PDB file of C-alpha atoms and ligand atoms in Angstrom:
ATOM      1  CA  MET A   1      75.380 102.364  23.022  1.00  0.00           C
ATOM      2  CA  SER A   2      75.685 100.055  20.115  1.00  0.00           C
ATOM      3  CA  TYR A   3      75.703 101.049  16.223  1.00  0.00           C
ATOM      4  CA  VAL A   4      76.946 100.258  12.914  1.00  0.00           C
ATOM      5  CA  LYS A   5      78.941 102.987  11.450  1.00  0.00           C
ATOM      6  CA  ASN A   6      77.246 104.119   8.296  1.00  0.00           C
ATOM      7  CA  ALA A   7      80.190 105.360   6.453  1.00  0.00           C
ATOM      8  CA  GLU A   8      82.569 102.891   4.665  1.00  0.00           C
ATOM      9  CA  ASN A   9      80.221  99.762   5.226  1.00  0.00           C
ATOM     10  CA  ALA A  10      78.942  99.194   1.347  1.00  0.00           C
ATOM     11  CA  SER A  11      80.404  95.858   2.415  1.00  0.00           C
ATOM     12  CA  VAL A  12      77.104  94.701   4.502  1.00  0.00           C
ATOM     13  CA  VAL A  13      75.170  95.233   1.271  1.00  0.00           C
ATOM     14  CA  LEU A  14      77.877  93.564  -0.945  1.00  0.00           C
ATOM     15  CA  GLU A  15      77.699  90.425   1.501  1.00  0.00           C
ATOM     16  CA  ILE A  16      73.678  90.431   0.677  1.00  0.00           C
ATOM     17  CA  ILE A  17      74.536  90.614  -3.023  1.00  0.00           C
ATOM     18  CA  GLN A  18      76.851  87.561  -2.729  1.00  0.00           C
ATOM     19  CA  ALA A  19      74.314  85.725  -0.606  1.00  0.00           C
ATOM     20  CA  ILE A  20      71.588  86.006  -3.499  1.00  0.00           C
ATOM     21  CA  HIS A  21      74.226  85.351  -6.130  1.00  0.00           C
ATOM     22  CA  VAL A  22      75.248  81.723  -4.184  1.00  0.00           C
ATOM     23  CA  ASN A  23      71.471  81.171  -3.700  1.00  0.00           C
ATOM     24  CA  ALA A  24      70.468  81.878  -6.998  1.00  0.00           C
ATOM     25  CA  ARG A  25      70.030  78.095  -8.339  1.00  0.00           C
ATOM     26  CA  TYR A  26      68.340  77.079  -4.739  1.00  0.00           C
ATOM     27  CA  LEU A  27      65.884  79.860  -5.452  1.00  0.00           C
ATOM     28  CA  SER A  28      64.901  79.308  -9.022  1.00  0.00           C
ATOM     29  CA  GLU A  29      64.364  75.639  -7.677  1.00  0.00           C
ATOM     30  CA  ILE A  30      62.008  76.566  -4.965  1.00  0.00           C
ATOM     31  CA  ASP A  31      60.103  79.115  -7.731  1.00  0.00           C
ATOM     32  CA  GLY A  32      60.128  76.183 -10.136  1.00  0.00           C
ATOM     33  CA  ALA A  33      58.000  74.278  -7.744  1.00  0.00           C
ATOM     34  CA  THR A  34      54.617  76.673  -7.997  1.00  0.00           C
ATOM     35  CA  GLY A  35      55.884  79.296 -10.634  1.00  0.00           C
ATOM     36  CA  ASP A  36      57.989  79.422 -13.360  1.00  0.00           C
ATOM     37  CA  GLY A  37      61.542  79.215 -11.834  1.00  0.00           C
ATOM     38  CA  ASP A  38      62.810  82.376 -13.006  1.00  0.00           C
ATOM     39  CA  HIS A  39      63.327  83.868  -9.289  1.00  0.00           C
ATOM     40  CA  GLY A  40      66.712  83.198  -8.613  1.00  0.00           C
ATOM     41  CA  ILE A  41      68.122  83.970 -11.878  1.00  0.00           C
ATOM     42  CA  ASN A  42      66.098  87.204 -12.108  1.00  0.00           C
ATOM     43  CA  MET A  43      67.365  88.461  -8.469  1.00  0.00           C
ATOM     44  CA  ASN A  44      70.884  87.332  -9.222  1.00  0.00           C
ATOM     45  CA  LYS A  45      70.836  89.473 -12.852  1.00  0.00           C
ATOM     46  CA  GLY A  46      69.768  92.688 -10.406  1.00  0.00           C
ATOM     47  CA  PHE A  47      71.994  92.211  -7.837  1.00  0.00           C
ATOM     48  CA  MET A  48      75.002  91.579 -10.109  1.00  0.00           C
ATOM     49  CA  LEU A  49      74.306  94.524 -11.847  1.00  0.00           C
ATOM     50  CA  ALA A  50      74.327  96.472  -8.557  1.00  0.00           C
ATOM     51  CA  LYS A  51      77.494  94.914  -7.445  1.00  0.00           C
ATOM     52  CA  GLU A  52      79.292  96.716 -10.723  1.00  0.00           C
ATOM     53  CA  ARG A  53      77.868  99.914  -9.542  1.00  0.00           C
ATOM     54  CA  ILE A  54      78.762  99.889  -5.567  1.00  0.00           C
ATOM     55  CA  GLU A  55      82.140 100.594  -4.342  1.00  0.00           C
ATOM     56  CA  THR A  56      83.665  99.618  -1.218  1.00  0.00           C
ATOM     57  CA  GLY A  57      84.068 103.301   0.279  1.00  0.00           C
ATOM     58  CA  MET A  58      80.272 103.761  -0.062  1.00  0.00           C
ATOM     59  CA  SER A  59      78.065 104.284   2.856  1.00  0.00           C
ATOM     60  CA  LEU A  60      75.934 101.640   4.090  1.00  0.00           C
ATOM     61  CA  ALA A  61      73.004 103.953   2.875  1.00  0.00           C
ATOM     62  CA  GLU A  62      74.637 104.906  -0.348  1.00  0.00           C
ATOM     63  CA  ALA A  63      74.969 101.222  -1.251  1.00  0.00           C
ATOM     64  CA  PHE A  64      71.383 100.418  -0.167  1.00  0.00           C
ATOM     65  CA  LYS A  65      70.224 103.344  -2.436  1.00  0.00           C
ATOM     66  CA  ILE A  66      72.274 101.724  -5.286  1.00  0.00           C
ATOM     67  CA  LEU A  67      70.759  98.492  -5.017  1.00  0.00           C
ATOM     68  CA  GLY A  68      67.306  99.739  -4.471  1.00  0.00           C
ATOM     69  CA  ARG A  69      67.766 101.906  -7.628  1.00  0.00           C
ATOM     70  CA  THR A  70      69.060  99.123  -9.911  1.00  0.00           C
ATOM     71  CA  LEU A  71      66.285  96.632  -8.817  1.00  0.00           C
ATOM     72  CA  ALA A  72      63.700  99.322  -9.608  1.00  0.00           C
ATOM     73  CA  MET A  73      64.643 100.544 -12.921  1.00  0.00           C
ATOM     74  CA  ASP A  74      66.568  97.550 -14.478  1.00  0.00           C
ATOM     75  CA  ILE A  75      64.653  94.386 -13.343  1.00  0.00           C
ATOM     76  CA  GLY A  76      61.324  93.083 -14.523  1.00  0.00           C
ATOM     77  CA  GLY A  77      58.434  91.386 -13.203  1.00  0.00           C
ATOM     78  CA  SER A  78      57.090  91.925  -9.799  1.00  0.00           C
ATOM     79  CA  MET A  79      60.358  91.398  -7.826  1.00  0.00           C
ATOM     80  CA  GLY A  80      62.335  94.612  -9.019  1.00  0.00           C
ATOM     81  CA  PRO A  81      59.992  97.183  -7.686  1.00  0.00           C
ATOM     82  CA  ILE A  82      59.220  95.236  -4.441  1.00  0.00           C
ATOM     83  CA  TYR A  83      62.879  94.699  -3.506  1.00  0.00           C
ATOM     84  CA  GLY A  84      63.674  98.330  -4.906  1.00  0.00           C
ATOM     85  CA  THR A  85      61.261  99.597  -2.273  1.00  0.00           C
ATOM     86  CA  LEU A  86      62.834  97.456   0.147  1.00  0.00           C
ATOM     87  CA  PHE A  87      66.139  98.646  -0.060  1.00  0.00           C
ATOM     88  CA  SER A  88      65.203 102.189  -1.065  1.00  0.00           C
ATOM     89  CA  GLU A  89      63.462 102.298   2.218  1.00  0.00           C
ATOM     90  CA  PHE A  90      66.168 100.955   4.091  1.00  0.00           C
ATOM     91  CA  SER A  91      68.498 104.010   2.503  1.00  0.00           C
ATOM     92  CA  ARG A  92      66.129 106.535   3.092  1.00  0.00           C
ATOM     93  CA  ALA A  93      65.883 105.553   6.834  1.00  0.00           C
ATOM     94  CA  MET A  94      69.763 105.464   7.266  1.00  0.00           C
ATOM     95  CA  GLN A  95      71.260 108.335   4.871  1.00  0.00           C
ATOM     96  CA  LYS A  96      71.066 111.325   7.532  1.00  0.00           C
ATOM     97  CA  GLU A  97      72.486 109.026  10.340  1.00  0.00           C
ATOM     98  CA  GLU A  98      76.104 108.606  11.185  1.00  0.00           C
ATOM     99  CA  LYS A  99      75.569 105.694  13.440  1.00  0.00           C
ATOM    100  CA  ILE A 100      72.723 103.063  12.745  1.00  0.00           C
ATOM    101  CA  THR A 101      71.157 102.214  15.913  1.00  0.00           C
ATOM    102  CA  MET A 102      68.774  99.625  16.775  1.00  0.00           C
ATOM    103  CA  GLN A 103      66.012 102.300  16.652  1.00  0.00           C
ATOM    104  CA  ILE A 104      67.259 103.681  13.308  1.00  0.00           C
ATOM    105  CA  LEU A 105      67.000 100.166  11.853  1.00  0.00           C
ATOM    106  CA  LEU A 106      63.645  99.536  13.561  1.00  0.00           C
ATOM    107  CA  ALA A 107      62.172 102.482  11.970  1.00  0.00           C
ATOM    108  CA  ALA A 108      63.569 101.539   8.721  1.00  0.00           C
ATOM    109  CA  LEU A 109      61.867  97.915   8.607  1.00  0.00           C
ATOM    110  CA  GLU A 110      58.723  99.181  10.196  1.00  0.00           C
ATOM    111  CA  ASN A 111      58.739 101.779   7.216  1.00  0.00           C
ATOM    112  CA  ALA A 112      59.695  99.217   4.705  1.00  0.00           C
ATOM    113  CA  VAL A 113      57.051  96.486   5.845  1.00  0.00           C
ATOM    114  CA  GLU A 114      54.468  99.150   5.341  1.00  0.00           C
ATOM    115  CA  LYS A 115      55.514 100.114   1.719  1.00  0.00           C
ATOM    116  CA  LEU A 116      55.664  96.695   0.854  1.00  0.00           C
ATOM    117  CA  MET A 117      52.459  95.562   1.858  1.00  0.00           C
ATOM    118  CA  ASN A 118      50.719  98.649   0.007  1.00  0.00           C
ATOM    119  CA  LEU A 119      52.971  97.826  -3.170  1.00  0.00           C
ATOM    120  CA  ALA A 120      52.298  94.166  -3.263  1.00  0.00           C
ATOM    121  CA  GLY A 121      48.720  94.150  -1.807  1.00  0.00           C
ATOM    122  CA  ALA A 122      49.784  91.421   0.253  1.00  0.00           C
ATOM    123  CA  LYS A 123      48.532  90.654   3.703  1.00  0.00           C
ATOM    124  CA  LEU A 124      50.330  88.523   6.393  1.00  0.00           C
ATOM    125  CA  GLY A 125      49.375  84.861   5.335  1.00  0.00           C
ATOM    126  CA  ASP A 126      49.229  85.597   1.783  1.00  0.00           C
ATOM    127  CA  LYS A 127      52.334  83.275   1.070  1.00  0.00           C
ATOM    128  CA  THR A 128      54.597  86.206  -0.190  1.00  0.00           C
ATOM    129  CA  LEU A 129      57.767  87.795   0.979  1.00  0.00           C
ATOM    130  CA  ILE A 130      55.656  89.809   3.900  1.00  0.00           C
ATOM    131  CA  ASP A 131      55.622  86.181   5.656  1.00  0.00           C
ATOM    132  CA  ALA A 132      59.297  86.519   6.197  1.00  0.00           C
ATOM    133  CA  ILE A 133      60.020  90.006   6.698  1.00  0.00           C
ATOM    134  CA  TYR A 134      56.746  90.709   9.061  1.00  0.00           C
ATOM    135  CA  PRO A 135      57.502  88.331  11.568  1.00  0.00           C
ATOM    136  CA  GLY A 136      61.141  88.855  11.332  1.00  0.00           C
ATOM    137  CA  LYS A 137      60.519  92.923  12.049  1.00  0.00           C
ATOM    138  CA  GLU A 138      58.008  91.603  14.735  1.00  0.00           C
ATOM    139  CA  ALA A 139      60.790  89.729  16.598  1.00  0.00           C
ATOM    140  CA  TYR A 140      63.222  92.558  16.398  1.00  0.00           C
ATOM    141  CA  LYS A 141      60.763  95.131  17.843  1.00  0.00           C
ATOM    142  CA  LYS A 142      59.914  92.834  20.768  1.00  0.00           C
ATOM    143  CA  VAL A 143      63.537  92.920  21.875  1.00  0.00           C
ATOM    144  CA  ALA A 144      63.866  96.722  21.164  1.00  0.00           C
ATOM    145  CA  ASP A 145      60.892  97.451  23.142  1.00  0.00           C
ATOM    146  CA  ASN A 146      61.992  95.160  25.805  1.00  0.00           C
ATOM    147  CA  ASN A 147      65.361  96.861  26.150  1.00  0.00           C
ATOM    148  CA  GLY A 148      67.444  94.059  24.529  1.00  0.00           C
ATOM    149  CA  SER A 149      70.729  94.666  22.885  1.00  0.00           C
ATOM    150  CA  PHE A 150      70.869  95.652  19.300  1.00  0.00           C
ATOM    151  CA  ASN A 151      72.777  91.923  18.430  1.00  0.00           C
ATOM    152  CA  GLU A 152      69.795  90.267  20.241  1.00  0.00           C
ATOM    153  CA  ALA A 153      67.492  92.327  17.946  1.00  0.00           C
ATOM    154  CA  LEU A 154      69.333  91.192  14.977  1.00  0.00           C
ATOM    155  CA  ARG A 155      69.302  87.442  16.164  1.00  0.00           C
ATOM    156  CA  ALA A 156      65.551  87.783  16.509  1.00  0.00           C
ATOM    157  CA  LEU A 157      65.019  89.403  13.236  1.00  0.00           C
ATOM    158  CA  ALA A 158      67.036  86.445  11.361  1.00  0.00           C
ATOM    159  CA  GLU A 159      65.120  83.899  13.700  1.00  0.00           C
ATOM    160  CA  GLY A 160      61.939  85.163  12.853  1.00  0.00           C
ATOM    161  CA  ALA A 161      62.397  85.664   9.256  1.00  0.00           C
ATOM    162  CA  GLU A 162      63.474  82.076   9.080  1.00  0.00           C
ATOM    163  CA  ALA A 163      60.406  80.819  11.001  1.00  0.00           C
ATOM    164  CA  GLY A 164      58.156  82.811   8.780  1.00  0.00           C
ATOM    165  CA  LYS A 165      59.925  81.738   5.717  1.00  0.00           C
ATOM    166  CA  GLU A 166      59.404  78.001   6.659  1.00  0.00           C
ATOM    167  CA  ASN A 167      55.748  78.479   7.898  1.00  0.00           C
ATOM    168  CA  THR A 168      55.014  79.516   3.928  1.00  0.00           C
ATOM    169  CA  LYS A 169      54.845  75.556   3.521  1.00  0.00           C
ATOM    170  CA  ASN A 170      51.962  75.686   5.580  1.00  0.00           C
ATOM    171  CA  LEU A 171      50.015  78.502   3.512  1.00  0.00           C
ATOM    172  CA  THR A 172      47.997  78.649   0.449  1.00  0.00           C
ATOM    173  CA  ALA A 173      49.116  81.304  -2.175  1.00  0.00           C
ATOM    174  CA  LYS A 174      46.732  84.078  -2.508  1.00  0.00           C
ATOM    175  CA  ILE A 175      48.485  86.583  -5.012  1.00  0.00           C
ATOM    176  CA  GLY A 176      51.125  86.290  -7.562  1.00  0.00           C
ATOM    177  CA  ARG A 177      51.479  83.238 -10.032  1.00  0.00           C
ATOM    178  CA  ALA A 178      51.246  80.715  -7.539  1.00  0.00           C
ATOM    179  CA  ALA A 179      47.905  81.824  -6.407  1.00  0.00           C
ATOM    180  CA  ARG A 180      46.348  79.847  -9.549  1.00  0.00           C
ATOM    181  CA  LEU A 181      47.542  76.783  -8.149  1.00  0.00           C
ATOM    182  CA  GLY A 182      45.247  77.449  -5.106  1.00  0.00           C
ATOM    183  CA  GLU A 183      45.329  74.499  -2.509  1.00  0.00           C
ATOM    184  CA  ARG A 184      47.922  72.856  -4.576  1.00  0.00           C
ATOM    185  CA  SER A 185      50.685  75.804  -3.568  1.00  0.00           C
ATOM    186  CA  ARG A 186      50.496  74.405  -0.173  1.00  0.00           C
ATOM    187  CA  GLY A 187      53.230  72.042   0.878  1.00  0.00           C
ATOM    188  CA  PHE A 188      56.111  74.279  -0.946  1.00  0.00           C
ATOM    189  CA  LEU A 189      57.948  77.035   0.138  1.00  0.00           C
ATOM    190  CA  ASP A 190      57.222  80.729  -1.154  1.00  0.00           C
ATOM    191  CA  ALA A 191      60.327  81.730  -3.646  1.00  0.00           C
ATOM    192  CA  GLY A 192      60.061  85.555  -2.454  1.00  0.00           C
ATOM    193  CA  ALA A 193      59.748  84.806   1.446  1.00  0.00           C
ATOM    194  CA  ALA A 194      62.932  82.586   0.617  1.00  0.00           C
ATOM    195  CA  SER A 195      64.855  85.256  -1.009  1.00  0.00           C
ATOM    196  CA  CYS A 196      63.527  87.863   1.543  1.00  0.00           C
ATOM    197  CA  CYS A 197      64.867  85.506   4.516  1.00  0.00           C
ATOM    198  CA  ILE A 198      68.408  85.085   2.790  1.00  0.00           C
ATOM    199  CA  ILE A 199      68.481  89.155   2.613  1.00  0.00           C
ATOM    200  CA  LEU A 200      67.779  89.543   5.984  1.00  0.00           C
ATOM    201  CA  LYS A 201      69.773  86.939   7.699  1.00  0.00           C
ATOM    202  CA  THR A 202      72.675  88.012   5.989  1.00  0.00           C
ATOM    203  CA  MET A 203      72.138  91.599   6.871  1.00  0.00           C
ATOM    204  CA  ALA A 204      71.652  90.841  10.554  1.00  0.00           C
ATOM    205  CA  ASP A 205      74.705  88.620  10.466  1.00  0.00           C
ATOM    206  CA  ALA A 206      76.757  91.238   8.619  1.00  0.00           C
ATOM    207  CA  MET A 207      75.730  94.004  10.702  1.00  0.00           C
ATOM    208  CA  GLN A 208      76.614  91.980  14.194  1.00  0.00           C
ATOM    209  CA  LYS A 209      79.989  91.474  12.636  1.00  0.00           C
ATOM    210  CA  ARG A 210      80.370  95.332  12.202  1.00  0.00           C
ATOM    211  CA  MET A 211      78.695  96.101  15.865  1.00  0.00           C
ATOM    212  CA  ILE A 212      80.627  98.824  17.581  1.00  0.00           C
ATOM    213  CA  ASP A 213      79.671  99.172  21.715  1.00  0.00           C
ATOM    214  CA  ASP A 214      80.659 102.487  23.198  1.00  0.00           C
TER     215      ASP A 214
HETATM  216 MG1  LIG B   1      58.943  83.174 -11.144  1.00  0.00          MG
END
Protein backbone atom coordinates (compact mmCIF):
# COMPACT_ATOMS: atom_id res chain seq x y z
CA MET A 1 0.00 0.00 0.00
CA SER A 2 1.17 3.53 -0.76
CA TYR A 3 1.41 6.08 2.01
CA VAL A 4 3.16 9.22 3.18
CA LYS A 5 4.82 9.05 6.59
CA ASN A 6 3.27 11.28 9.23
CA ALA A 7 6.45 11.51 11.34
CA GLU A 8 9.11 14.08 10.41
CA ASN A 9 7.24 15.31 7.33
CA ALA A 10 6.65 18.93 8.40
CA SER A 11 8.51 19.85 5.21
CA VAL A 12 5.26 19.22 3.27
CA VAL A 13 3.72 22.12 5.19
CA LEU A 14 6.88 24.22 4.79
CA GLU A 15 6.58 23.76 1.00
CA ILE A 16 2.97 25.02 1.14
CA ILE A 17 4.11 28.04 3.16
CA GLN A 18 6.85 28.76 0.62
CA ALA A 19 4.37 28.52 -2.27
CA ILE A 20 2.09 31.12 -0.66
CA HIS A 21 5.12 33.31 0.03
CA VAL A 22 6.33 33.34 -3.59
CA ASN A 23 2.77 33.89 -4.90
CA ALA A 24 1.82 36.67 -2.45
CA ARG A 25 2.00 39.45 -5.05
CA TYR A 26 0.08 37.38 -7.63
CA LEU A 27 -2.70 36.69 -5.08
CA SER A 28 -3.00 40.35 -4.14
CA GLU A 29 -3.23 41.29 -7.83
CA ILE A 30 -6.12 38.87 -8.30
CA ASP A 31 -7.83 40.20 -5.16
CA GLY A 32 -7.27 43.77 -6.37
CA ALA A 33 -9.42 43.18 -9.46
CA THR A 34 -12.61 42.61 -7.46
CA GLY A 35 -11.62 43.34 -3.83
CA ASP A 36 -9.21 45.35 -1.73
CA GLY A 37 -6.03 43.66 -2.92
CA ASP A 38 -4.81 42.45 0.44
CA HIS A 39 -5.25 38.69 0.07
CA GLY A 40 -1.63 37.87 -0.74
CA ILE A 41 -0.29 40.21 1.94
CA ASN A 42 -2.55 38.75 4.65
CA MET A 43 -1.89 35.18 3.64
CA ASN A 44 1.85 35.74 3.51
CA LYS A 45 1.82 37.35 6.96
CA GLY A 46 0.06 34.37 8.55
CA PHE A 47 1.98 31.70 6.71
CA MET A 48 5.36 33.28 7.49
CA LEU A 49 4.40 33.57 11.18
CA ALA A 50 3.59 29.85 11.18
CA LYS A 51 6.91 29.07 9.49
CA GLU A 52 8.76 30.45 12.53
CA ARG A 53 6.82 28.05 14.78
CA ILE A 54 7.31 24.89 12.74
CA GLU A 55 10.40 22.72 13.15
CA THR A 56 11.49 20.36 10.39
CA GLY A 57 11.51 17.32 12.71
CA MET A 58 7.79 17.70 13.50
CA SER A 59 5.15 15.40 12.10
CA LEU A 60 2.94 16.39 9.19
CA ALA A 61 -0.09 16.53 11.53
CA GLU A 62 1.75 18.71 14.07
CA ALA A 63 2.85 21.17 11.37
CA PHE A 64 -0.69 21.41 9.96
CA LYS A 65 -1.96 22.01 13.50
CA ILE A 66 0.45 24.91 14.04
CA LEU A 67 -0.37 26.44 10.65
CA GLY A 68 -4.13 26.13 11.29
CA ARG A 69 -3.89 27.59 14.77
CA THR A 70 -1.67 30.47 13.67
CA LEU A 71 -4.02 31.44 10.84
CA ALA A 72 -7.11 31.17 13.06
CA MET A 73 -5.63 33.14 15.97
CA ASP A 74 -3.29 35.67 14.41
CA ILE A 75 -4.80 36.62 11.05
CA GLY A 76 -7.80 38.88 10.77
CA GLY A 77 -10.53 39.03 8.15
CA SER A 78 -12.46 36.06 6.86
CA MET A 79 -9.49 34.10 5.53
CA GLY A 80 -7.84 33.43 8.93
CA PRO A 81 -10.71 31.32 10.31
CA ILE A 82 -11.37 29.69 6.91
CA TYR A 83 -7.82 28.48 6.27
CA GLY A 84 -7.40 27.88 10.01
CA THR A 85 -10.28 25.40 9.75
CA LEU A 86 -8.89 23.74 6.62
CA PHE A 87 -5.48 22.99 8.15
CA SER A 88 -6.88 22.08 11.58
CA GLU A 89 -9.14 19.52 9.90
CA PHE A 90 -6.19 18.08 7.98
CA SER A 91 -4.28 17.80 11.26
CA ARG A 92 -7.20 16.20 13.10
CA ALA A 93 -7.63 13.52 10.43
CA MET A 94 -3.90 12.68 10.47
CA GLN A 95 -2.78 13.09 14.08
CA LYS A 96 -3.30 9.49 15.24
CA GLU A 97 -1.98 7.93 12.02
CA GLU A 98 1.50 6.61 11.42
CA LYS A 99 0.83 6.29 7.68
CA ILE A 100 -1.17 8.84 5.70
CA THR A 101 -2.92 6.71 3.11
CA MET A 102 -5.23 7.66 0.23
CA GLN A 103 -8.26 6.93 2.45
CA ILE A 104 -6.96 9.02 5.37
CA LEU A 105 -6.48 12.01 3.08
CA LEU A 106 -9.91 11.42 1.53
CA ALA A 107 -11.49 11.62 4.99
CA ALA A 108 -9.45 14.78 5.70
CA LEU A 109 -10.62 16.44 2.48
CA GLU A 110 -14.26 15.47 2.98
CA ASN A 111 -14.37 16.74 6.58
CA ALA A 112 -12.58 19.93 5.62
CA VAL A 113 -14.91 20.71 2.69
CA GLU A 114 -17.98 20.15 4.87
CA LYS A 115 -16.65 22.38 7.67
CA LEU A 116 -15.58 25.10 5.21
CA MET A 117 -18.97 25.20 3.52
CA ASN A 118 -20.70 25.57 6.89
CA LEU A 119 -18.25 28.19 8.13
CA ALA A 120 -18.18 30.31 4.97
CA GLY A 121 -21.88 29.78 4.23
CA ALA A 122 -20.77 29.12 0.66
CA LYS A 123 -22.15 26.73 -1.90
CA LEU A 124 -20.49 25.44 -5.03
CA GLY A 125 -20.67 28.19 -7.67
CA ASP A 126 -20.60 31.15 -5.25
CA LYS A 127 -17.12 32.08 -6.53
CA THR A 128 -15.12 31.24 -3.40
CA LEU A 129 -12.36 28.80 -2.45
CA ILE A 130 -15.06 26.10 -2.35
CA ASP A 131 -14.99 26.23 -6.16
CA ALA A 132 -11.37 25.02 -6.06
CA ILE A 133 -11.39 22.52 -3.19
CA TYR A 134 -14.75 20.88 -3.93
CA PRO A 135 -13.96 19.80 -7.52
CA GLY A 136 -10.46 18.81 -6.37
CA LYS A 137 -11.92 16.62 -3.62
CA GLU A 138 -14.48 15.11 -6.02
CA ALA A 139 -11.79 14.24 -8.59
CA TYR A 140 -9.64 12.70 -5.83
CA LYS A 141 -12.61 10.69 -4.50
CA LYS A 142 -13.41 9.38 -7.96
CA VAL A 143 -9.91 7.90 -8.27
CA ALA A 144 -10.05 6.49 -4.72
CA ASP A 145 -13.50 4.96 -5.28
CA ASN A 146 -12.29 3.29 -8.49
CA ASN A 147 -9.25 1.71 -6.80
CA GLY A 148 -6.78 4.07 -8.41
CA SER A 149 -3.39 4.72 -6.83
CA PHE A 150 -2.63 7.38 -4.21
CA ASN A 151 -0.40 9.10 -6.78
CA GLU A 152 -3.23 9.21 -9.32
CA ALA A 153 -5.62 10.55 -6.68
CA LEU A 154 -3.20 13.35 -5.77
CA ARG A 155 -2.79 14.23 -9.45
CA ALA A 156 -6.60 14.34 -9.78
CA LEU A 157 -6.81 16.59 -6.71
CA ALA A 158 -4.39 19.06 -8.31
CA GLU A 159 -6.10 18.96 -11.71
CA GLY A 160 -9.60 19.23 -10.24
CA ALA A 161 -8.60 22.22 -8.11
CA GLU A 162 -6.89 23.90 -11.07
CA ALA A 163 -9.92 23.45 -13.37
CA GLY A 164 -12.25 24.65 -10.62
CA LYS A 165 -10.11 27.71 -9.90
CA GLU A 166 -10.02 28.64 -13.62
CA ASN A 167 -13.80 28.23 -13.80
CA THR A 168 -14.29 30.95 -11.14
CA LYS A 169 -13.73 33.42 -14.03
CA ASN A 170 -17.13 32.35 -15.35
CA LEU A 171 -18.91 32.83 -12.01
CA THR A 172 -20.61 35.78 -10.35
CA ALA A 173 -19.56 36.40 -6.74
CA LYS A 174 -22.36 35.63 -4.28
CA ILE A 175 -20.62 36.27 -0.97
CA GLY A 176 -17.72 38.37 0.31
CA ARG A 177 -16.53 41.76 -0.83
CA ALA A 178 -16.63 40.90 -4.55
CA ALA A 179 -20.38 40.15 -4.28
CA ARG A 180 -21.03 43.91 -4.24
CA LEU A 181 -19.83 44.00 -7.86
CA GLY A 182 -22.49 41.50 -8.87
CA GLU A 183 -22.23 40.65 -12.57
CA ARG A 184 -19.10 42.80 -12.89
CA SER A 185 -17.18 40.20 -10.85
CA ARG A 186 -17.51 37.87 -13.84
CA GLY A 187 -14.36 37.54 -15.94
CA PHE A 188 -12.02 37.61 -12.94
CA LEU A 189 -10.56 34.77 -10.90
CA ASP A 190 -11.54 34.47 -7.25
CA ALA A 191 -8.52 35.15 -5.02
CA GLY A 192 -9.52 32.56 -2.40
CA ALA A 193 -9.92 29.89 -5.07
CA ALA A 194 -6.50 30.88 -6.43
CA SER A 195 -4.75 30.55 -3.04
CA CYS A 196 -6.60 27.32 -2.27
CA CYS A 197 -5.50 25.90 -5.63
CA ILE A 198 -1.85 26.77 -4.88
CA ILE A 199 -2.14 25.07 -1.48
CA LEU A 200 -3.72 21.88 -2.83
CA LYS A 201 -1.38 21.59 -5.82
CA THR A 202 1.68 22.13 -3.64
CA MET A 203 0.46 19.62 -1.08
CA ALA A 204 -0.27 17.04 -3.81
CA ASP A 205 3.16 17.55 -5.34
CA ALA A 206 4.95 17.41 -1.95
CA MET A 207 3.13 14.23 -0.94
CA GLN A 208 3.86 12.55 -4.29
CA LYS A 209 7.58 13.25 -3.77
CA ARG A 210 7.43 11.58 -0.32
CA MET A 211 5.31 8.59 -1.37
CA ILE A 212 6.38 5.24 0.03
CA ASP A 213 5.23 2.02 -1.66
CA ASP A 214 5.33 -1.24 0.25
MG1 LIG B 1 -9.18 41.29 0.33
